[in-house]
CSV table of C-alpha atoms in Angstrom, one decimal:
chain,number,residue,atom,x,y,z
M,1,MET,CA,-184.3,-66.2,219.7
M,2,HIS,CA,-185.6,-66.6,216.2
M,3,ARG,CA,-185.7,-62.9,215.6
M,4,PHE,CA,-182.2,-62.5,217.0
M,5,LEU,CA,-180.8,-65.1,214.6
M,6,ILE,CA,-182.5,-63.4,211.7
M,7,ALA,CA,-181.2,-60.0,212.8
M,8,PHE,CA,-177.7,-61.4,213.3
M,9,SER,CA,-177.7,-63.1,209.9
M,10,LEU,CA,-178.8,-59.9,208.3
M,11,VAL,CA,-176.1,-57.9,210.0
M,12,TRP,CA,-173.5,-60.5,209.0
M,13,VAL,CA,-174.6,-60.5,205.4
M,14,LEU,CA,-174.6,-56.7,205.2
M,15,SER,CA,-171.2,-56.4,206.8
M,16,VAL,CA,-169.7,-59.0,204.4
M,17,ALA,CA,-171.4,-57.1,201.5
M,18,ALA,CA,-170.0,-53.8,202.8
M,19,TYR,CA,-166.5,-55.2,203.2
M,20,ALA,CA,-166.7,-56.8,199.8
M,21,GLY,CA,-167.7,-53.4,198.4
M,22,GLU,CA,-164.6,-51.9,200.0
M,23,GLN,CA,-162.5,-54.7,198.4
M,24,GLY,CA,-163.5,-53.5,194.9
M,25,PHE,CA,-166.4,-55.7,194.0
M,26,GLU,CA,-168.8,-54.3,191.4
M,27,SER,CA,-172.5,-55.0,190.9
M,28,THR,CA,-173.7,-52.6,188.2
M,29,SER,CA,-173.2,-52.7,184.5
M,30,GLN,CA,-172.1,-49.0,184.5
M,31,GLY,CA,-169.5,-49.7,187.2
M,32,MET,CA,-168.3,-52.7,185.2
M,33,ILE,CA,-168.0,-50.6,182.0
M,34,GLU,CA,-166.0,-48.0,183.9
M,35,ALA,CA,-163.6,-50.6,185.4
M,36,LEU,CA,-163.1,-52.4,182.1
M,37,THR,CA,-162.4,-49.2,180.1
M,38,LYS,CA,-160.4,-47.1,182.5
M,39,PRO,CA,-156.9,-46.1,181.3
M,40,ALA,CA,-153.9,-48.0,182.6
M,41,PRO,CA,-151.6,-46.3,185.1
M,42,LYS,CA,-148.8,-44.3,183.5
M,43,GLU,CA,-145.9,-46.6,184.8
M,44,ALA,CA,-147.6,-49.8,183.7
M,45,GLU,CA,-148.5,-48.3,180.3
M,46,GLN,CA,-144.9,-47.3,179.7
M,47,ALA,CA,-143.5,-50.6,180.9
M,48,ARG,CA,-145.9,-53.1,179.4
M,49,GLY,CA,-148.7,-51.5,177.4
M,50,TRP,CA,-151.8,-52.4,179.4
M,51,ALA,CA,-150.3,-55.1,181.6
M,52,PRO,CA,-149.5,-54.5,185.2
M,53,ILE,CA,-145.9,-54.7,186.3
M,54,ALA,CA,-144.9,-58.2,187.5
M,55,GLU,CA,-142.4,-59.1,190.1
M,56,PRO,CA,-139.5,-61.0,188.5
M,57,GLY,CA,-139.5,-64.7,189.4
M,58,ARG,CA,-142.9,-64.6,191.1
M,59,GLY,CA,-145.7,-66.5,189.6
M,60,VAL,CA,-148.5,-69.0,190.0
M,61,LYS,CA,-149.8,-72.1,188.2
M,62,VAL,CA,-153.1,-71.6,186.4
M,63,ILE,CA,-155.4,-73.8,184.4
M,64,LYS,CA,-156.9,-72.5,181.2
M,65,LYS,CA,-159.6,-74.0,178.9
M,66,GLU,CA,-158.4,-73.8,175.3
M,67,GLY,CA,-160.1,-75.5,172.4
M,68,GLY,CA,-161.9,-77.9,174.7
M,69,LYS,CA,-158.7,-78.9,176.5
M,70,THR,CA,-157.5,-78.0,180.0
M,71,VAL,CA,-154.0,-76.6,179.8
M,72,GLU,CA,-151.7,-75.8,182.8
M,73,GLN,CA,-149.5,-72.8,182.6
M,74,TRP,CA,-147.1,-70.8,184.9
M,75,VAL,CA,-147.9,-67.0,184.8
M,76,PRO,CA,-146.2,-64.1,186.5
M,77,ILE,CA,-147.9,-62.4,189.4
M,78,ALA,CA,-148.5,-58.7,189.0
M,79,GLU,CA,-147.9,-56.4,192.0
M,80,THR,CA,-151.3,-54.8,191.4
M,81,GLN,CA,-154.6,-56.0,190.0
M,82,ALA,CA,-154.9,-55.5,186.2
M,83,SER,CA,-155.9,-52.0,185.4
M,84,GLN,CA,-158.9,-53.0,183.3
M,85,SER,CA,-160.5,-55.6,185.5
M,86,VAL,CA,-163.4,-56.0,188.0
M,87,ASN,CA,-164.1,-58.4,190.8
M,88,LEU,CA,-167.6,-59.9,190.9
M,89,LYS,CA,-169.2,-61.6,193.8
M,90,ILE,CA,-170.7,-64.5,191.9
M,91,GLU,CA,-171.8,-67.3,194.2
M,92,PHE,CA,-171.6,-71.0,193.5
M,93,ASP,CA,-172.9,-74.1,195.3
M,94,VAL,CA,-170.4,-75.5,197.8
M,95,ASN,CA,-167.6,-77.4,196.1
M,96,SER,CA,-169.4,-77.0,192.8
M,97,SER,CA,-169.4,-74.9,189.6
M,98,ALA,CA,-173.2,-74.6,189.7
M,99,ILE,CA,-174.1,-70.8,189.8
M,100,ARG,CA,-176.5,-69.9,192.6
M,101,PRO,CA,-179.7,-68.3,191.3
M,102,ASN,CA,-179.1,-65.1,193.5
M,103,SER,CA,-176.1,-64.4,191.2
M,104,PHE,CA,-178.1,-64.3,188.0
M,105,LYS,CA,-178.9,-60.6,188.4
M,106,LEU,CA,-175.2,-59.8,188.7
M,107,LEU,CA,-174.5,-61.9,185.6
M,108,LYS,CA,-177.2,-60.1,183.7
M,109,GLU,CA,-175.5,-56.8,184.6
M,110,LEU,CA,-172.2,-58.3,183.3
M,111,GLY,CA,-174.0,-59.3,180.1
M,112,LYS,CA,-175.4,-55.8,179.7
M,113,ALA,CA,-171.9,-54.3,180.2
M,114,LEU,CA,-170.3,-56.6,177.7
M,115,THR,CA,-172.9,-55.8,175.0
M,116,SER,CA,-172.7,-52.0,175.6
M,117,ASP,CA,-171.3,-49.7,173.0
M,118,GLN,CA,-168.1,-49.2,175.1
M,119,LEU,CA,-167.3,-53.0,175.3
M,120,ARG,CA,-169.1,-54.6,172.4
M,121,GLY,CA,-165.9,-55.6,170.6
M,122,THR,CA,-163.7,-56.2,173.7
M,123,SER,CA,-162.4,-59.6,174.5
M,124,ILE,CA,-162.3,-60.6,178.2
M,125,ALA,CA,-160.6,-63.1,180.4
M,126,ILE,CA,-162.8,-64.7,183.1
M,127,LYS,CA,-160.6,-65.6,186.1
M,128,GLY,CA,-161.9,-67.9,188.8
M,129,HIS,CA,-160.6,-67.7,192.3
M,130,THR,CA,-161.3,-69.9,195.4
M,131,ASP,CA,-160.5,-69.9,199.1
M,132,SER,CA,-157.9,-72.2,200.6
M,133,ASP,CA,-160.3,-75.0,201.7
M,134,GLY,CA,-159.4,-78.2,199.9
M,135,SER,CA,-156.2,-79.2,198.0
M,136,GLU,CA,-154.4,-76.8,195.7
M,137,ALA,CA,-155.0,-79.1,192.7
M,138,HIS,CA,-158.7,-79.4,193.5
M,139,ASN,CA,-159.1,-75.6,193.9
M,140,LEU,CA,-157.4,-75.0,190.5
M,141,THR,CA,-159.9,-77.3,188.8
M,142,LEU,CA,-162.8,-75.8,190.7
M,143,SER,CA,-161.8,-72.3,189.8
M,144,VAL,CA,-161.5,-72.9,186.1
M,145,ASN,CA,-164.8,-74.8,186.1
M,146,ARG,CA,-166.5,-71.9,187.8
M,147,ALA,CA,-165.0,-69.5,185.3
M,148,GLN,CA,-166.3,-71.8,182.5
M,149,ALA,CA,-169.8,-71.8,184.0
M,150,VAL,CA,-169.8,-68.0,183.9
M,151,LYS,CA,-168.7,-68.1,180.2
M,152,GLU,CA,-171.4,-70.6,179.4
M,153,TYR,CA,-174.0,-68.4,181.1
M,154,LEU,CA,-172.9,-65.4,179.1
M,155,GLU,CA,-173.0,-67.3,175.9
M,156,ALA,CA,-176.5,-68.8,176.6
M,157,ASN,CA,-178.2,-65.7,178.2
M,158,ALA,CA,-176.4,-62.6,177.0
M,159,GLY,CA,-175.6,-63.6,173.4
M,160,ILE,CA,-171.8,-63.1,174.0
M,161,LYS,CA,-169.8,-65.1,171.5
M,162,GLY,CA,-167.5,-67.7,173.1
M,163,ASP,CA,-164.5,-66.5,171.0
M,164,ARG,CA,-164.5,-63.2,173.0
M,165,ILE,CA,-164.0,-65.0,176.3
M,166,ARG,CA,-160.9,-66.7,177.7
M,167,VAL,CA,-161.2,-68.8,180.9
M,168,VAL,CA,-158.5,-69.1,183.5
M,169,GLY,CA,-158.5,-70.7,187.0
M,170,TYR,CA,-156.2,-69.4,189.7
M,171,GLY,CA,-157.4,-71.6,192.5
M,172,GLU,CA,-156.4,-70.3,195.9
M,173,ALA,CA,-153.2,-68.6,194.7
M,174,LEU,CA,-154.3,-65.0,194.8
M,175,PRO,CA,-156.5,-64.2,197.8
M,176,MET,CA,-157.7,-60.7,198.3
M,177,VAL,CA,-157.6,-61.1,202.1
M,178,PRO,CA,-156.1,-63.8,204.3
M,179,ASN,CA,-158.1,-67.0,204.4
M,180,THR,CA,-158.4,-66.8,208.2
M,181,SER,CA,-162.2,-66.5,208.7
M,182,ALA,CA,-165.5,-67.5,207.0
M,183,ALA,CA,-166.1,-63.9,206.0
M,184,ASN,CA,-162.6,-63.6,204.4
M,185,LYS,CA,-163.0,-66.9,202.6
M,186,GLN,CA,-166.3,-65.7,201.2
M,187,ILE,CA,-164.5,-62.6,199.8
M,188,ASN,CA,-161.8,-64.8,198.2
M,189,ARG,CA,-164.3,-66.9,196.4
M,190,ARG,CA,-164.8,-64.6,193.4
M,191,VAL,CA,-164.7,-64.2,189.7
M,192,GLU,CA,-162.5,-61.5,188.1
M,193,VAL,CA,-163.3,-60.2,184.6
M,194,GLU,CA,-160.4,-58.5,182.7
M,195,ALA,CA,-160.4,-56.7,179.4
M,196,VAL,CA,-157.7,-58.2,177.2
M,197,PRO,CA,-156.0,-56.8,174.1
């Protein structure tokens, strides 16, 4: 029975990882560099520079950390993910912004990407996302605190200056997949990194 549980757990973890990879998660510094430096699609470039096209009247409430203060803001929702962004499967303790040690390798890859010649002077936005468990207000706060934890890790361990990094929490507002199963919720708990002008 014990071997069966181990085998089942391993299959579940690998299937979630494979599905997450299909969802656009990145785990290597080179992949992050490519995602954060790729050109914008023609239509978005013509319409809004580097920004994706947003649907009129559609938006979400986000929380940002600015100058030590937490600021709420309404932002438009884009039809597609920002062209110069990457999703990272950074894991946190349950209902916490404490980064799990198994995510440190991924954060080291992010630090390597951000200190590369291609991205050295690039500013980024770290966007925190949660699943739908808990209240909307709680998830907004949790998501911005998790994004802030990633920023603090990069400052302390990769030598990234804090003025290059903006922190935004989206809470549960922008799931990648429906929050209908434990595996889907795991995918929706993510950090997105976007290159910003």
